[in-house]
Tab-separated table of C-alpha atoms in Angstrom:
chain	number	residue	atom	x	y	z
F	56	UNK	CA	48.117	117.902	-147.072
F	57	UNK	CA	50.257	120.012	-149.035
F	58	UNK	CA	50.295	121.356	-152.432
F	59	UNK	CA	52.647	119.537	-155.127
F	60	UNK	CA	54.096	123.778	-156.007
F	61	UNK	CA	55.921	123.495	-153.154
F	62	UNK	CA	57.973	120.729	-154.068
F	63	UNK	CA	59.420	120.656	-157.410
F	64	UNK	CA	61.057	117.506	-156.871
F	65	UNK	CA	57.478	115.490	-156.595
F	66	UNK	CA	55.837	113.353	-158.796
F	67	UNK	CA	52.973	114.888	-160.801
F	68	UNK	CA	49.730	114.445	-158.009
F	69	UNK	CA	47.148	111.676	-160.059
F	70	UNK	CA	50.041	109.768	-161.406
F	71	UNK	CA	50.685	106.497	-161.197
F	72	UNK	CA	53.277	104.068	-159.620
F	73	UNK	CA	52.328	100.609	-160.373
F	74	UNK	CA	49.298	100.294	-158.850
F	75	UNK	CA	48.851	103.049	-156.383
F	76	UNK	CA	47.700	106.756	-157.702
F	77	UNK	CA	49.577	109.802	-156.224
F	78	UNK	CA	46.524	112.089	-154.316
F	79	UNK	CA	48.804	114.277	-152.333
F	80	UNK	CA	51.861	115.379	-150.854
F	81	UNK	CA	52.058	114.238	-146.860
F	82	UNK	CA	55.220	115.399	-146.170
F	83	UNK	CA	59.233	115.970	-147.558
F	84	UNK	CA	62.801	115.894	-146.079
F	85	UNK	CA	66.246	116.104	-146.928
F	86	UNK	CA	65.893	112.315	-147.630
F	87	UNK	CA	62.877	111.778	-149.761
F	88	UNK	CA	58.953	112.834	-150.072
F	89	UNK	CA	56.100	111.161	-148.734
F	90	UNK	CA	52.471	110.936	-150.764
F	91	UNK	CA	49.195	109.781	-150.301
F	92	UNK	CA	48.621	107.203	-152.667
F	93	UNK	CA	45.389	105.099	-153.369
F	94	UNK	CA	46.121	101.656	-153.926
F	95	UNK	CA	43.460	100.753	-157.381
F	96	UNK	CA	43.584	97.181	-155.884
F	97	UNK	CA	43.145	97.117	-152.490
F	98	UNK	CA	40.736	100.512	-153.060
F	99	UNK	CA	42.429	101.943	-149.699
F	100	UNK	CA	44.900	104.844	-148.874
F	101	UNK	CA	48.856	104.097	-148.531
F	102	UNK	CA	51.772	106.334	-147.542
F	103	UNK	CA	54.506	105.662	-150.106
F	104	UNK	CA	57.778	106.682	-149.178
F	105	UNK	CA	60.530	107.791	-152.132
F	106	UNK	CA	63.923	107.926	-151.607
F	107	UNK	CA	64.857	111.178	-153.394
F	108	UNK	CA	67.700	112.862	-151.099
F	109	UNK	CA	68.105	116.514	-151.681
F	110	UNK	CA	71.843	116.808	-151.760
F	111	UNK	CA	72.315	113.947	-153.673
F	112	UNK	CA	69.362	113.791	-156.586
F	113	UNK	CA	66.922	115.704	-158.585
F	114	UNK	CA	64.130	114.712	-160.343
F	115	UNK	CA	64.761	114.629	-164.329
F	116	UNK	CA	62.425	116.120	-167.021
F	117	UNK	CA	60.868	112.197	-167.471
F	118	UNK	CA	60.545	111.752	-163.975
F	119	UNK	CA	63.511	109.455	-162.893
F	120	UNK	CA	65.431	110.299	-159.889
F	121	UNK	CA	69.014	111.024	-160.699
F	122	UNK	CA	72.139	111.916	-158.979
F	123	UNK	CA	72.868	116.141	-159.179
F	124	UNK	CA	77.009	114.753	-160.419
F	125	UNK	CA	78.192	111.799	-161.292
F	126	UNK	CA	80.418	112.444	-158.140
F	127	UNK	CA	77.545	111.669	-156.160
F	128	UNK	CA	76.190	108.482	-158.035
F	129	UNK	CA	77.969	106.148	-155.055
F	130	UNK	CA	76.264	108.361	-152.305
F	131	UNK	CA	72.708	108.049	-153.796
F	132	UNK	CA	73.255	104.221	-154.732
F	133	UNK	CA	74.336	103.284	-150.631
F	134	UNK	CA	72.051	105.549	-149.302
F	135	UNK	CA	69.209	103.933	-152.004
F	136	UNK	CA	70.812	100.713	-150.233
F	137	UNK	CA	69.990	101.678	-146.877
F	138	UNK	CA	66.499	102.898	-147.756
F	139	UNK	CA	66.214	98.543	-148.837
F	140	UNK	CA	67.271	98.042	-145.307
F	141	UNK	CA	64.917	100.458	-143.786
F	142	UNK	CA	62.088	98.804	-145.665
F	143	UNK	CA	62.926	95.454	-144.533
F	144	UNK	CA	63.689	96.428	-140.997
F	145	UNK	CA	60.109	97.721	-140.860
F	146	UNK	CA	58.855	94.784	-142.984
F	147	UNK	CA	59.948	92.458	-140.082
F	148	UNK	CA	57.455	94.400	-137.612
F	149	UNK	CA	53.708	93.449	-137.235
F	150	UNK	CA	53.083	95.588	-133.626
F	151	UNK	CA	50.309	98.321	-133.482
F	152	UNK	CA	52.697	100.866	-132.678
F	153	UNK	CA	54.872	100.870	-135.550
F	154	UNK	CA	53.733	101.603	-139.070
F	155	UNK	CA	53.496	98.393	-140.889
F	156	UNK	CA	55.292	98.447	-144.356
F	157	UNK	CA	53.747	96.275	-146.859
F	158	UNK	CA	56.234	96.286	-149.881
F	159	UNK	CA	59.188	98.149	-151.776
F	160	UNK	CA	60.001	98.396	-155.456
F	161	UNK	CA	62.007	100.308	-157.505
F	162	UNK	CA	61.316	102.395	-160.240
F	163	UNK	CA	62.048	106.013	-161.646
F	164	UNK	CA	65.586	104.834	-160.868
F	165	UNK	CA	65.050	105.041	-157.305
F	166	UNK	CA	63.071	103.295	-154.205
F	167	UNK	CA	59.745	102.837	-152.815
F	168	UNK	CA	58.233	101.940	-149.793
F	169	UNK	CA	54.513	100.919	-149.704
F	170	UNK	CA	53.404	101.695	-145.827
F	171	UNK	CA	50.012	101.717	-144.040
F	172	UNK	CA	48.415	104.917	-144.431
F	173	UNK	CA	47.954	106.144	-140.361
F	174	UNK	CA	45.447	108.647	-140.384
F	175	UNK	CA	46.396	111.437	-137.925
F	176	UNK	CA	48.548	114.241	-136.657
F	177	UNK	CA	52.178	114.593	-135.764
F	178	UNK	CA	53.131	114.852	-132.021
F	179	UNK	CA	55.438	117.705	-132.578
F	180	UNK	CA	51.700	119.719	-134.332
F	181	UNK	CA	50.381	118.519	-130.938
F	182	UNK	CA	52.484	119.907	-128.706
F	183	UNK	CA	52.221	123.489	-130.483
F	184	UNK	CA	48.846	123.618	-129.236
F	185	UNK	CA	49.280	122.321	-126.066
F	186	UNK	CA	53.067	122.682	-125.217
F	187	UNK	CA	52.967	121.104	-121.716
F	188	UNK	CA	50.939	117.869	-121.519
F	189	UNK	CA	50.230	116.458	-118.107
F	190	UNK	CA	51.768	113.386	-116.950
F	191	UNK	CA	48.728	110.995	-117.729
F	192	UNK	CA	48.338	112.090	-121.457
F	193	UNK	CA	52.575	111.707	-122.093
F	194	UNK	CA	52.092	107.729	-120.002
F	195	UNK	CA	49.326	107.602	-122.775
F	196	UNK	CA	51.690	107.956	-125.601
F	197	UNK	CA	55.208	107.158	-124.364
F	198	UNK	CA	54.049	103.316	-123.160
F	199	UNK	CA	52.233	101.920	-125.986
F	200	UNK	CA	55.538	103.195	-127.982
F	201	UNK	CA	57.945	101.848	-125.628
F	202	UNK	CA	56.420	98.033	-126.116
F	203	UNK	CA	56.956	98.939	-129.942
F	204	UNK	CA	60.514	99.493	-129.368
F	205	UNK	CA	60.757	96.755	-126.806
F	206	UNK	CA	60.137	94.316	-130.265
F	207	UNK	CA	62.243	96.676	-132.557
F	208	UNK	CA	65.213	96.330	-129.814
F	209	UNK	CA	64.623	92.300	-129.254
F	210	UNK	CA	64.578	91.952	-132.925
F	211	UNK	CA	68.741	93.990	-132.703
F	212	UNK	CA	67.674	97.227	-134.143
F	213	UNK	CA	68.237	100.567	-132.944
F	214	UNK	CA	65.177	103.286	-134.142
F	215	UNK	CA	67.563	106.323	-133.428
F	216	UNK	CA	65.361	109.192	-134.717
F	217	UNK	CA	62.883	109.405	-131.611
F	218	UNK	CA	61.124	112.490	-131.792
F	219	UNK	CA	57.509	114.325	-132.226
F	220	UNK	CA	57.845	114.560	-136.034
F	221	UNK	CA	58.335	110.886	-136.482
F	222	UNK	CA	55.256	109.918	-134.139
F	223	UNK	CA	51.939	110.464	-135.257
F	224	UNK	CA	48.592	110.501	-132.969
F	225	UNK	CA	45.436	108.531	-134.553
F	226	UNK	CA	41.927	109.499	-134.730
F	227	UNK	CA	41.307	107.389	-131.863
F	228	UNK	CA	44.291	108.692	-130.077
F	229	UNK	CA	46.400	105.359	-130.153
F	230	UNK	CA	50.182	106.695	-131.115
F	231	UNK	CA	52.306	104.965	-134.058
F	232	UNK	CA	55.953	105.312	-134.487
F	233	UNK	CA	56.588	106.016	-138.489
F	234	UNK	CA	59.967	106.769	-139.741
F	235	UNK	CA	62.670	104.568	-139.344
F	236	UNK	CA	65.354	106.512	-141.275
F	237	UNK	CA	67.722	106.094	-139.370
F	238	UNK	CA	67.029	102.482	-138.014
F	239	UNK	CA	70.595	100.543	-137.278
F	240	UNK	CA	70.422	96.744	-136.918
């Protein structure tokens, strides 16, 4: 987990949204910024996703997400659209192999999304260490991923960001597909 120094853009770490408290950062893009949040309700970890693109938005001095010109205001407010879609292309989705999202709301003047927290380490981390896995260990996390996108497919999406960042490998070794960014129905 990474410090909250490193990104400027991120919420203050013990803050809350709603319900969940902010413990950490688990990870940033271009697109938005990932936490570890505890949910006070539930009393269990969730990843919550924000939609904060780089290009597009900074974070204001009272914490809403705002667009960097008002020349980008109709980029951020589709691509806050899309981030909707995302979340309900993932709500849809109740397989082991694809990170179940459990809600989305909006607030800071952007968007949410509320996702199982799946304990465990990137692929692409993995294959650092060991750079050429045998045949056996790849059937062990290409199939299990395969049925999830068998359902994501019959269902008329596309997931179209496959790769070892966006897969992450449990504690108990089990893999789970977690970023649907770029999911097209």
């Amino acid at each position: 987990m990474t410090e909250t120094t490193e990104y400027r853009n991120a919420l203050p770490l013990q803050s809350m949204l709603f319900e969940y408290r902010l413990e950490a950062i688990l990870g940033a893009g271009s697109f938005g910024m990932t936490y570890l949040g505890w949910d006070t309700n539930l009393e269990k970890h969730v990843a919550i996703k924000e939609y904060l693109p780089t290009e597009l938005a900074v974070r204001a001095l009272d914490g809403s997400v705002v667009p960097v010109t008002s020349g980008h205001e109709h980029d951020y407010k589709w691509g806050l659209e899309r981030f909707i879609l995302e979340a309900r292309t993932l709500a849809k989705f109740g397989h082991p192999h694809i990170v179940r999202v459990n809600r989305y709301f909006e607030s800071n003047g952007t968007g949410y999304m509320v996702m199982d927290y799946e304990k465990g380490e990137p692929l692409n981390e993995q294959l650092k260490r060991k750079p050429n896995p045998d045949e056996a260990s790849l059937k062990t996390i290409l199939q299990p991923l395969l049925d999830g996108l068998r359902a994501v497919h019959q269902a008329g999406f596309l997931h179209r960001d496959i790769k070892p960042g966006n897969i992450s490998i449990r504690e108990n070794s089990s893999p789970v597909l977690i970023d649907f960014g770029a999911a097209r129905q």
